[in-house]
Coordinates of N, CA and C and ligand atoms in Angstrom, one line a residue:
M249 N -251.4 -95.5 16.7 CA -251.4 -95.8 15.6 C -251.4 -97.0 15.3
Q250 N -252.0 -98.0 14.7 CA -251.5 -99.2 14.4 C -251.0 -98.9 12.8
R251 N -250.0 -99.4 12.7 CA -249.0 -99.8 11.6 C -249.4 -100.8 10.8
R252 N -249.6 -101.1 9.3 CA -249.8 -102.0 8.3 C -248.5 -102.6 7.8
D253 N -247.5 -101.9 8.1 CA -246.2 -101.9 7.3 C -245.4 -103.1 7.2
V254 N -245.5 -103.8 8.5 CA -244.4 -105.2 8.6 C -244.4 -106.5 7.4
G255 N -245.6 -105.8 6.6 CA -245.5 -107.4 5.4 C -244.7 -106.7 4.3
F256 N -244.5 -105.4 4.4 CA -243.8 -105.2 3.2 C -242.6 -104.7 3.6
W257 N -242.1 -104.7 4.4 CA -240.5 -105.1 5.3 C -240.5 -106.8 5.2
Q258 N -240.7 -107.2 5.2 CA -241.1 -108.9 5.4 C -240.5 -109.2 3.7
R259 N -241.7 -108.7 2.9 CA -241.5 -108.8 1.2 C -239.9 -108.4 1.1
L260 N -239.7 -107.1 1.3 CA -238.6 -106.3 0.7 C -237.3 -107.4 1.4
A261 N -237.0 -107.8 2.4 CA -236.3 -108.7 2.7 C -236.1 -109.7 2.1
G262 N -237.4 -110.5 2.2 CA -237.3 -111.6 1.2 C -237.0 -112.0 0.3
R263 N -237.1 -110.6 -0.9 CA -236.7 -110.9 -2.0 C -235.5 -110.1 -2.1
I264 N -234.9 -109.6 -1.5 CA -233.3 -109.2 -1.7 C -232.3 -110.1 -0.8
G265 N -232.8 -110.5 0.5 CA -231.7 -111.3 0.9 C -231.3 -110.8 2.3
G266 N -230.8 -111.4 3.3 CA -229.9 -110.1 4.4 C -228.3 -110.4 4.1
P267 N -227.6 -110.0 5.2 CA -228.0 -109.3 6.2 C -228.6 -108.1 6.0
V268 N -230.0 -108.1 7.1 CA -230.5 -106.5 7.2 C -230.4 -105.9 8.6
L269 N -230.8 -104.7 8.5 CA -230.2 -103.2 9.3 C -231.5 -103.2 9.3
E270 N -231.7 -103.0 10.7 CA -233.4 -101.7 10.9 C -232.9 -100.7 11.8
L271 N -232.9 -99.2 11.4 CA -232.3 -98.4 11.8 C -233.4 -98.1 13.4
G272 N -233.2 -98.0 14.2 CA -234.3 -97.4 15.4 C -235.0 -98.7 15.6
C273 N -235.0 -99.7 15.6 CA -235.6 -101.2 15.9 C -236.6 -100.8 16.9
G274 N -236.4 -99.9 18.1 CA -237.3 -99.8 19.2 C -237.6 -101.3 19.9
T275 N -238.7 -102.1 20.1 CA -239.2 -103.0 20.6 C -238.9 -104.1 19.9
G276 N -238.4 -104.4 18.5 CA -238.8 -105.3 17.8 C -239.7 -105.8 16.9
R277 N -240.4 -104.6 16.8 CA -241.7 -104.6 15.9 C -241.8 -105.1 14.7
V278 N -240.6 -104.3 14.0 CA -240.2 -105.0 12.7 C -239.3 -105.8 12.5
S279 N -237.9 -105.9 13.5 CA -236.9 -107.0 13.1 C -237.4 -108.2 13.7
L280 N -238.0 -108.6 14.4 CA -238.4 -109.8 14.5 C -239.6 -110.9 13.5
P281 N -240.2 -110.2 12.8 CA -240.8 -111.0 12.0 C -240.1 -110.7 10.8
V282 N -239.2 -109.7 10.3 CA -238.3 -109.8 9.2 C -237.3 -111.1 9.2
A283 N -237.0 -111.5 10.6 CA -235.8 -112.4 10.6 C -236.8 -114.2 10.6
R284 N -238.4 -114.1 10.1 CA -238.6 -115.0 9.7 C -238.2 -115.6 8.1
M285 N -238.0 -114.0 7.6 CA -237.2 -114.4 6.0 C -236.0 -114.2 5.7
V286 N -235.1 -114.1 6.6 CA -233.9 -113.7 6.4 C -232.9 -114.4 7.8
E287 N -231.5 -114.9 7.4 CA -231.3 -115.9 8.6 C -230.5 -114.3 9.7
T288 N -229.8 -113.4 9.3 CA -229.8 -112.2 10.4 C -230.4 -110.8 10.1
V289 N -230.8 -110.1 11.3 CA -231.6 -108.9 11.3 C -230.9 -108.4 12.6
V290 N -229.8 -107.2 12.1 CA -229.5 -106.4 13.3 C -230.1 -105.5 13.4
G291 N -230.7 -105.1 14.2 CA -231.5 -104.0 14.9 C -230.8 -102.6 16.1
V292 N -231.1 -101.6 15.2 CA -229.5 -100.6 16.3 C -230.7 -99.7 17.0
D293 N -230.7 -99.2 18.2 CA -231.6 -98.3 18.9 C -230.6 -97.7 19.8
R294 N -231.1 -96.4 20.5 CA -230.3 -96.3 21.0 C -230.8 -96.2 22.8
S295 N -232.3 -96.6 22.5 CA -232.7 -96.8 24.1 C -232.6 -98.2 24.5
G296 N -231.9 -98.0 25.4 CA -231.7 -99.0 26.3 C -233.6 -100.0 26.4
E297 N -234.0 -99.1 27.0 CA -235.3 -99.6 27.6 C -236.2 -100.6 26.4
M298 N -236.1 -99.4 25.3 CA -237.1 -100.2 24.5 C -235.9 -101.8 23.6
L299 N -234.7 -101.9 23.8 CA -234.0 -102.7 23.3 C -234.4 -103.5 24.7
N300 N -234.5 -103.6 25.9 CA -234.8 -104.4 26.8 C -236.3 -105.5 26.4
V301 N -237.2 -104.2 26.2 CA -238.3 -104.7 26.1 C -238.3 -105.7 24.7
A302 N -237.5 -105.1 23.6 CA -237.1 -106.3 22.3 C -236.8 -107.6 22.9
R303 N -235.4 -107.3 23.8 CA -234.7 -108.6 23.8 C -236.0 -109.6 24.7
R304 N -237.1 -109.3 25.5 CA -238.0 -110.2 26.1 C -238.9 -110.4 24.8
R305 N -238.8 -109.9 23.5 CA -240.0 -110.2 23.1 C -239.1 -111.6 21.9
L306 N -237.8 -111.1 21.7 CA -237.0 -112.2 21.4 C -236.8 -113.7 21.6
R307 N -237.0 -113.4 23.0 CA -236.8 -114.8 23.9 C -238.0 -115.5 23.4
R308 N -239.5 -115.1 23.7 CA -240.4 -116.0 23.4 C -240.7 -116.3 21.9
S309 N -239.3 -116.2 20.9 CA -239.8 -116.7 19.8 C -239.0 -117.6 18.9
R310 N -239.2 -118.5 18.2 CA -237.9 -119.3 17.7 C -237.3 -118.2 16.7
Y311 N -237.6 -117.5 16.1 CA -236.8 -116.4 15.3 C -235.5 -115.7 16.1
G312 N -236.3 -115.2 17.5 CA -235.1 -114.5 17.8 C -233.8 -114.7 18.0
P313 N -233.2 -115.8 18.0 CA -231.6 -116.0 17.6 C -231.2 -115.3 16.5
R314 N -232.2 -115.3 15.9 CA -231.6 -114.6 14.4 C -231.3 -112.7 14.5
V315 N -231.5 -112.8 15.5 CA -232.1 -110.9 15.7 C -230.7 -110.5 16.3
K316 N -229.9 -109.6 16.1 CA -229.3 -109.3 16.7 C -229.1 -107.8 17.5
L317 N -229.4 -107.1 18.7 CA -229.8 -106.3 18.8 C -228.5 -105.1 18.9
V318 N -228.3 -104.1 19.0 CA -227.2 -103.3 18.7 C -227.4 -102.0 19.8
R319 N -226.7 -101.2 20.9 CA -227.1 -100.0 21.4 C -226.2 -99.3 20.8
G320 N -226.7 -98.6 20.1 CA -225.8 -97.5 19.6 C -226.9 -96.0 18.4
D321 N -225.9 -95.4 17.9 CA -227.1 -94.0 17.4 C -227.0 -94.5 15.9
I322 N -227.7 -94.0 15.4 CA -227.7 -94.4 14.3 C -226.9 -93.5 12.9
R323 N -226.8 -92.5 13.9 CA -226.3 -91.3 13.1 C -224.2 -91.5 12.7
A324 N -224.3 -92.3 13.8 CA -222.6 -93.0 13.7 C -222.8 -94.9 14.1
L325 N -223.3 -95.3 13.0 CA -223.8 -96.9 13.5 C -222.3 -97.6 13.6
P326 N -222.2 -98.1 14.7 CA -220.9 -99.0 15.3 C -220.3 -100.4 14.6
F327 N -220.2 -100.5 13.3 CA -220.1 -101.0 12.8 C -218.6 -101.3 12.4
L328 N -218.1 -102.2 12.0 CA -216.2 -101.8 12.1 C -216.2 -102.5 10.9
D329 N -217.0 -103.7 10.3 CA -216.6 -104.1 8.5 C -217.5 -103.1 7.9
P330 N -216.7 -102.8 6.7 CA -217.6 -102.0 5.7 C -218.5 -102.8 5.2
A331 N -219.4 -102.5 4.9 CA -220.5 -102.8 4.2 C -221.0 -104.0 4.1
P332 N -221.3 -104.0 5.5 CA -221.9 -105.7 5.6 C -223.7 -106.1 4.9
F333 N -224.2 -105.0 5.2 CA -225.6 -105.4 5.0 C -225.8 -105.2 3.7
R334 N -227.1 -105.9 3.4 CA -227.4 -106.3 1.5 C -228.9 -105.3 1.9
V335 N -229.7 -104.9 3.2 CA -231.1 -104.2 2.8 C -230.8 -103.2 4.4
A336 N -230.9 -102.0 4.0 CA -231.2 -101.3 5.4 C -232.7 -101.0 5.5
M337 N -233.7 -101.2 6.6 CA -234.8 -100.6 6.6 C -234.5 -99.5 7.8
A338 N -235.8 -98.0 7.2 CA -235.5 -97.0 8.4 C -237.4 -96.7 8.2
P339 N -238.2 -97.6 9.1 CA -239.3 -97.8 9.1 C -240.1 -96.3 10.0
Y340 N -241.3 -96.2 9.4 CA -242.0 -95.6 10.4 C -241.1 -94.3 11.0
G341 N -241.2 -93.7 9.7 CA -240.7 -92.0 9.9 C -239.4 -91.8 11.1
I342 N -238.3 -92.7 10.6 CA -237.2 -92.9 11.7 C -236.3 -91.5 11.3
L343 N -236.3 -91.5 10.1 CA -235.4 -90.3 9.6 C -235.8 -88.8 9.8
Q344 N -237.2 -88.9 10.3 CA -237.7 -87.3 10.2 C -237.9 -87.4 11.6
S345 N -237.4 -88.5 12.5 CA -237.4 -88.1 14.1 C -235.6 -87.7 14.0
L346 N -235.0 -87.2 13.3 CA -233.7 -87.0 13.3 C -234.2 -85.2 12.9
L347 N -234.2 -84.0 13.9 CA -234.5 -82.9 14.2 C -233.9 -82.0 12.9
R348 N -232.3 -82.0 12.9 CA -231.5 -81.1 12.4 C -230.9 -81.5 11.3
D349 N -230.8 -80.9 10.2 CA -231.0 -82.0 9.0 C -229.1 -82.4 9.4
R350 N -228.3 -81.7 9.8 CA -226.7 -82.0 10.0 C -226.9 -83.9 10.1
D351 N -228.3 -84.0 11.7 CA -228.2 -85.4 12.0 C -228.8 -86.4 10.7
L352 N -229.7 -85.4 10.1 CA -230.3 -86.4 8.5 C -228.8 -87.0 7.9
K353 N -228.3 -85.8 7.3 CA -226.9 -86.2 6.9 C -225.6 -87.0 7.0
K354 N -225.6 -87.0 8.4 CA -224.9 -87.6 9.4 C -225.5 -89.5 9.0
T355 N -226.5 -89.6 9.2 CA -226.7 -90.6 9.4 C -227.1 -91.5 7.9
L356 N -227.4 -90.5 6.8 CA -227.3 -90.9 5.2 C -226.0 -91.9 5.4
A357 N -225.2 -91.1 5.6 CA -224.0 -91.0 5.2 C -223.4 -92.4 5.9
S358 N -224.0 -92.8 7.4 CA -223.3 -93.9 7.6 C -224.0 -94.8 7.4
V359 N -225.3 -94.9 6.9 CA -226.0 -96.0 6.6 C -225.0 -96.3 5.0
A360 N -224.8 -95.4 4.5 CA -224.4 -95.3 2.7 C -222.8 -96.3 3.4
R361 N -222.1 -95.9 4.2 CA -220.5 -96.8 4.2 C -221.0 -98.3 5.1
V362 N -222.3 -98.6 5.6 CA -222.3 -100.3 6.5 C -223.4 -101.0 4.9
L363 N -223.5 -100.4 3.9 CA -224.0 -101.1 2.6 C -223.3 -101.3 1.6
E364 N -223.5 -102.8 1.2 CA -222.3 -103.2 0.2 C -223.0 -102.3 -1.3
R365 N -222.6 -102.3 -2.2 CA -222.8 -101.9 -3.6 C -224.4 -102.4 -4.2
G366 N -225.4 -101.9 -4.4 CA -226.2 -102.4 -5.1 C -227.1 -102.7 -3.9
A367 N -227.2 -102.5 -2.7 CA -227.8 -103.0 -1.2 C -228.9 -102.2 -1.3
T368 N -230.1 -102.2 -0.5 CA -231.0 -101.5 -1.3 C -231.3 -100.9 0.7
F369 N -232.1 -99.6 0.1 CA -232.3 -98.7 1.9 C -233.5 -98.2 1.2
G370 N -234.5 -99.0 2.4 CA -235.8 -98.8 2.2 C -236.1 -97.7 3.4
I371 N -237.1 -96.6 2.9 CA -237.1 -95.5 4.1 C -238.9 -95.3 3.6
D372 N -239.0 -95.4 5.4 CA -240.5 -95.0 5.4 C -241.0 -93.7 5.8
L373 N -241.5 -92.7 5.1 CA -241.8 -91.6 5.8 C -243.3 -91.5 6.1
V374 N -243.4 -90.4 7.0 CA -244.8 -90.2 8.0 C -245.2 -89.2 6.8
P375 N -246.0 -89.0 5.8 CA -246.4 -88.0 4.9 C -247.3 -86.7 5.7
E376 N -248.2 -87.0 6.4 CA -248.9 -86.5 6.7 C -249.0 -85.2 8.0
L377 N -247.4 -85.3 8.8 CA -247.2 -84.8 9.7 C -248.0 -83.2 9.8
P378 N -247.7 -82.3 8.9 CA -248.1 -81.3 9.5 C -249.8 -80.9 9.5
E379 N -250.5 -82.2 9.0 CA -252.2 -82.2 9.2 C -252.6 -82.5 10.4
W380 N -251.8 -83.3 11.1 CA -251.9 -84.1 12.2 C -252.6 -82.8 13.0
G381 N -254.2 -83.0 13.5 CA -254.4 -81.9 14.5 C -253.9 -81.8 16.2
E382 N -253.5 -80.8 16.8 CA -253.2 -81.0 18.0 C -254.4 -80.9 18.8
Y383 N -253.8 -81.8 19.7 CA -254.8 -82.5 21.0 C -253.8 -82.5 22.6
R384 N -254.4 -82.3 23.5 CA -253.6 -82.5 24.7 C -254.5 -83.4 25.2
R385 N -253.7 -84.1 25.9 CA -254.3 -86.3 26.6 C -255.4 -86.2 26.1
R386 N -255.3 -86.8 25.1 CA -256.8 -87.4 25.1 C -256.7 -88.9 25.2
V387 N -257.6 -89.1 25.6 CA -257.5 -91.0 26.1 C -258.3 -91.6 24.8
S388 N -256.8 -92.2 24.5 CA -257.4 -92.9 23.4 C -257.7 -94.7 23.2
L389 N -257.5 -95.0 24.1 CA -257.7 -96.2 24.6 C -257.6 -96.8 26.2
R390 N -258.6 -97.6 26.2 CA -259.1 -98.1 27.9 C -259.4 -99.3 28.1
G391 N -258.4 -100.2 28.6 CA -258.8 -101.7 28.7 C -257.5 -102.2 29.7
R392 N -258.1 -104.0 29.7 CA -257.3 -104.2 30.8 C -256.4 -105.3 30.4
R393 N -255.4 -105.5 31.1 CA -254.0 -106.3 30.9 C -254.3 -107.7 31.2
G394 N -255.1 -108.2 30.6 CA -255.0 -109.9 31.0 C -255.5 -110.0 31.7
A395 N -256.8 -111.5 32.3 CA -257.6 -111.7 33.1 C -257.3 -111.0 34.8
R396 N -256.2 -111.1 35.0 CA -255.5 -110.4 36.5 C -254.5 -109.0 36.6
G397 N -254.6 -108.7 35.1 CA -253.8 -107.5 34.9 C -254.2 -106.5 35.5
G398 N -253.5 -105.5 35.9 CA -254.1 -103.7 35.7 C -255.2 -103.5 34.7
H399 N -255.5 -102.2 35.1 CA -256.5 -101.5 34.1 C -255.4 -100.6 33.2
L400 N -255.6 -100.6 32.2 CA -254.7 -99.8 31.6 C -255.5 -98.4 30.7
T401 N -254.5 -97.3 30.6 CA -255.1 -96.2 30.1 C -254.0 -95.6 29.2
L402 N -254.4 -95.1 27.9 CA -253.8 -94.9 26.7 C -254.0 -93.2 27.1
I403 N -253.1 -92.8 27.2 CA -253.7 -90.4 27.1 C -252.4 -90.4 25.8
E404 N -253.1 -89.8 24.9 CA -252.0 -89.4 23.9 C -252.1 -87.7 24.0
S405 N -251.2 -86.9 23.2 CA -250.7 -85.4 22.7 C -250.3 -85.2 21.5
V406 N -250.7 -84.6 20.6 CA -249.9 -84.2 19.5 C -249.6 -82.9 19.7
G407 N -248.8 -82.2 19.4 CA -248.3 -80.6 19.3 C -247.7 -80.1 17.9
Q408 N -247.7 -78.9 17.2 CA -247.6 -78.7 16.3 C -246.2 -77.6 16.2
D409 N -245.1 -77.3 15.9 CA -244.6 -76.1 16.0 C -244.4 -76.0 14.6
R410 N -245.1 -75.1 14.0 CA -245.0 -74.9 12.3 C -244.0 -73.9 12.2
A411 N -243.7 -73.2 12.7 CA -242.4 -72.5 12.3 C -241.0 -73.2 12.1
R412 N -240.9 -74.7 13.1 CA -239.8 -75.3 13.1 C -239.7 -76.3 12.5
G413 N -241.3 -76.7 11.4 CA -242.0 -77.9 11.2 C -241.8 -79.2 12.0
I414 N -242.3 -78.6 13.1 CA -242.0 -80.2 14.2 C -243.2 -80.3 14.6
T415 N -243.2 -81.7 14.4 CA -244.8 -82.0 14.8 C -244.2 -83.2 16.3
T416 N -244.7 -82.6 17.4 CA -244.6 -83.8 18.6 C -245.6 -84.8 19.2
F417 N -245.4 -85.9 19.4 CA -246.5 -86.8 19.6 C -246.0 -87.8 21.1
D418 N -247.0 -87.4 21.7 CA -246.5 -87.9 23.5 C -247.5 -89.0 23.6
Q419 N -247.1 -90.1 24.2 CA -248.2 -91.3 24.6 C -247.6 -91.6 26.3
E420 N -248.9 -91.3 27.0 CA -248.6 -92.0 28.5 C -249.2 -93.2 28.6
F421 N -248.8 -94.4 28.9 CA -249.8 -95.2 29.4 C -249.7 -95.4 31.0
V422 N -250.8 -95.3 31.4 CA -250.9 -95.3 33.0 C -251.4 -96.7 33.2
E423 N -251.1 -97.4 34.4 CA -252.3 -99.1 34.5 C -252.1 -98.8 36.2
R424 N -253.0 -99.0 36.8 CA -253.7 -99.0 37.9 C -254.5 -100.4 38.0
K425 N -253.8 -101.1 39.1 CA -253.7 -102.1 40.2 C -253.9 -101.8 41.6
G426 N -255.3 -101.8 41.7 CA -256.1 -102.2 43.1 C -254.9 -100.5 43.6
A427 N -254.5 -100.2 44.7 CA -253.5 -99.0 45.0 C -252.9 -98.2 44.3
E428 N -252.5 -99.3 43.3 CA -250.7 -99.4 42.4 C -251.5 -98.1 41.2
R429 N -250.4 -97.5 41.0 CA -250.7 -96.6 39.7 C -249.0 -96.2 39.4
S430 N -248.8 -97.1 38.0 CA -247.5 -96.7 37.5 C -247.8 -96.2 35.5
S431 N -246.9 -95.5 35.3 CA -247.0 -94.8 34.2 C -246.0 -94.4 33.4
R432 N -246.2 -94.8 32.3 CA -244.6 -94.6 31.3 C -244.9 -94.3 30.3
R433 N -243.9 -93.4 29.5 CA -244.2 -91.9 28.7 C -243.2 -92.8 27.7
F434 N -243.4 -92.1 26.6 CA -243.2 -92.3 25.2 C -243.4 -91.1 24.3
S435 N -242.5 -90.0 23.9 CA -242.4 -89.1 23.1 C -241.6 -89.3 22.3
I436 N -242.0 -88.8 20.7 CA -241.5 -88.7 19.9 C -241.4 -87.6 18.9
A437 N -240.7 -86.4 18.1 CA -240.6 -85.1 17.2 C -240.5 -85.8 16.1
F438 N -241.2 -85.5 15.1 CA -240.7 -85.3 14.0 C -240.8 -84.2 12.7
R439 N -239.7 -84.2 11.7 CA -239.4 -83.3 11.0 C -240.5 -83.5 10.0
T440 N -240.9 -82.2 9.2 CA -241.5 -82.3 8.3 C -240.4 -82.2 7.2
L441 N -240.6 -83.2 6.4 CA -239.5 -83.3 5.1 C -239.8 -83.7 3.9
S442 N -239.9 -82.8 3.0 CA -240.7 -83.3 1.4 C -239.7 -84.4 1.1
L443 N -240.6 -85.5 -0.1 CA -239.9 -85.9 -0.9 C -238.4 -85.8 -1.0
R444 N -239.0 -84.6 -2.4 CA -237.7 -83.6 -2.9 C -236.5 -84.0 -2.1
Q445 N -237.2 -83.2 -0.8 CA -235.7 -82.9 -0.2 C -234.8 -84.3 0.3
M446 N -235.8 -85.4 0.3 CA -235.1 -86.7 1.3 C -234.7 -87.3 -0.1
R447 N -235.3 -87.3 -1.5 CA -234.6 -87.8 -2.5 C -233.2 -87.3 -2.8
N448 N -233.2 -85.8 -2.9 CA -231.6 -85.0 -3.3 C -230.7 -85.2 -2.4
R449 N -230.8 -85.5 -0.6 CA -230.1 -85.8 0.3 C -229.8 -87.3 -0.1
L450 N -230.3 -88.4 -0.3 CA -230.4 -89.5 -1.0 C -229.2 -89.7 -1.8
E451 N -229.2 -88.9 -3.1 CA -228.8 -88.8 -4.5 C -227.1 -88.5 -4.1
R452 N -227.5 -87.1 -3.0 CA -226.0 -86.6 -2.8 C -225.1 -87.5 -2.1
T453 N -225.7 -88.8 -1.3 CA -224.8 -89.2 -0.3 C -224.4 -90.9 -1.0
G454 N -224.6 -90.7 -2.4 CA -224.4 -92.2 -2.6 C -225.2 -93.2 -3.3
F455 N -227.1 -92.6 -3.4 CA -227.8 -93.7 -3.6 C -228.7 -93.1 -5.1
D456 N -229.3 -94.3 -5.8 CA -229.8 -94.2 -6.7 C -231.7 -93.9 -6.2
I457 N -232.0 -93.3 -6.9 CA -233.4 -93.7 -6.2 C -234.4 -94.6 -7.4
E458 N -234.7 -96.3 -6.6 CA -235.1 -96.9 -7.5 C -236.7 -97.3 -7.9
A459 N -237.5 -96.6 -6.5 CA -238.8 -96.6 -6.5 C -239.2 -95.8 -5.8
V460 N -240.6 -95.1 -5.7 CA -241.1 -94.1 -4.6 C -242.5 -94.6 -4.7
L461 N -242.6 -95.6 -3.4 CA -244.4 -96.5 -3.4 C -245.4 -95.4 -2.6
G462 N -246.5 -95.5 -3.2 CA -247.3 -94.9 -2.3 C -248.3 -95.4 -1.0
D463 N -248.0 -97.3 -1.1 CA -248.6 -98.0 -0.4 C -247.8 -99.4 0.1
Y464 N -247.9 -99.8 1.0 CA -247.6 -101.0 1.7 C -247.5 -102.2 0.5
H465 N -248.2 -102.0 -0.3 CA -248.6 -103.3 -1.4 C -247.3 -103.2 -2.4
G466 N -246.5 -102.1 -2.6 CA -246.0 -101.1 -3.9 C -246.4 -101.3 -5.0
R467 N -247.8 -100.2 -4.4 CA -248.3 -99.3 -5.4 C -247.1 -97.6 -6.0
A468 N -247.6 -97.5 -7.1 CA -246.7 -96.3 -7.2 C -247.0 -95.0 -6.3
W469 N -246.2 -94.1 -6.2 CA -246.7 -93.2 -5.0 C -247.4 -91.9 -5.8
G470 N -248.5 -91.5 -5.6 CA -248.8 -90.2 -6.4 C -249.6 -89.4 -5.0
P471 N -249.9 -88.0 -5.6 CA -250.2 -87.1 -4.6 C -251.1 -87.5 -3.6
R472 N -252.1 -88.1 -3.7 CA -252.9 -88.5 -2.3 C -252.1 -89.5 -1.9
A473 N -251.2 -90.4 -2.1 CA -250.8 -91.4 -1.4 C -250.5 -91.2 0.2
R474 N -251.2 -92.2 0.6 CA -251.1 -92.5 2.1 C -250.3 -92.8 2.9
A475 N -249.2 -93.5 2.2 CA -247.6 -93.4 2.5 C -246.7 -93.1 1.5
W476 N -245.7 -92.9 2.2 CA -244.3 -92.0 1.4 C -243.4 -93.4 1.8
I477 N -242.7 -94.1 0.5 CA -241.9 -95.0 0.6 C -241.0 -95.1 0.1
I478 N -239.4 -94.8 -0.1 CA -238.6 -94.7 -0.9 C -237.8 -96.1 -0.9
L479 N -237.5 -96.3 -2.0 CA -236.4 -97.4 -2.3 C -235.3 -96.8 -2.9
A480 N -234.0 -96.7 -2.5 CA -233.1 -96.4 -2.8 C -232.1 -97.4 -3.1
R481 N -230.7 -97.1 -4.0 CA -230.3 -98.2 -4.4 C -228.3 -97.6 -4.1
R482 N -227.6 -98.5 -3.2 CA -226.8 -97.8 -2.7 C -225.8 -98.1 -4.4
R483 N -225.1 -96.9 -4.5 CA -224.1 -96.3 -5.7 C -222.8 -97.9 -5.6
Ligands
SAM216 C1 -241.2 -94.7 16.7 S1 -240.0 -96.1 17.5 C2 -240.0 -96.7 16.2 C3 -239.6 -98.5 16.5 C4 -239.7 -99.3 15.4 N1 -238.8 -99.4 13.9 C5 -240.7 -99.5 15.2 O1 -241.3 -99.5 13.8 O2 -241.6 -100.2 15.6 C6 -238.1 -95.0 17.3 C7 -237.0 -95.6 17.6 O3 -236.0 -95.1 17.5 C8 -235.0 -94.8 18.1 N2 -234.1 -93.8 18.0 C9 -234.3 -92.3 17.8 N3 -233.4 -91.9 17.4 C10 -232.3 -92.4 17.1 C11 -230.8 -92.6 16.9 N4 -230.4 -91.3 16.9 N5 -230.0 -93.6 16.7 C12 -231.0 -95.1 17.3 N6 -231.8 -95.2 17.8 C13 -232.8 -93.9 17.8 C14 -236.0 -94.6 19.4 O4 -235.3 -94.7 20.3 C15 -237.1 -95.6 19.2 O5 -236.8 -96.7 19.9

């Protein structure tokens, strides 16, 4: 799943300024390029493994020192100062990865607490989750890692639990080098949420909806939009 969202987050941060918070920053795929635009980006993630990958990525970049990585849970953001951030970014369906409504509510309240008045909360929802076809262990990529690296295979599976509105996406990276074989798994489940549900929850948590966009270039949302992006303003 190649995403084309990074330029969007860079432009948003560049327009508003920092400090910027990323919810579920993972490997720093978004946080690091956003750090080209503002002095301070804070990425929060609960996975130590993801943050280790991010740390290696930051060390290789001149913008790395602008990114602070914090291990924590977005349902209870670990910041003591009230309202230190001007922008919060929720890329790549992170809010849909909260599978229970009470976790979503806690997260929105937690974000509201750390944003200053008038700050912007950008939310990117994965729109077509229920339409993802189910498949098991499909090889989606084969290749070699560098000239002397091992042989890489990426195996993906998608599962649907329609009764609960949950879509599960599994990736397994298998690397073979001579007789050695290593494998890493990454699994994420998303909950189907309508735009209206998300808007209502935001409004109830102290946000006004500023815009709903249908792509990463800023075009307005329509029923056939490929992306669902909400920009909300902290009251
Ligand atoms: C699909 S990855 C996206 C990473 C990054 N935002 C990107 O777009 O490349 C989702 C990340 O959110 C993190 N995550 C999920 N639930 C979380 C929670 N409750 N608190 C903190 N991090 C969480 C996961 O560990 C994972 O690194």
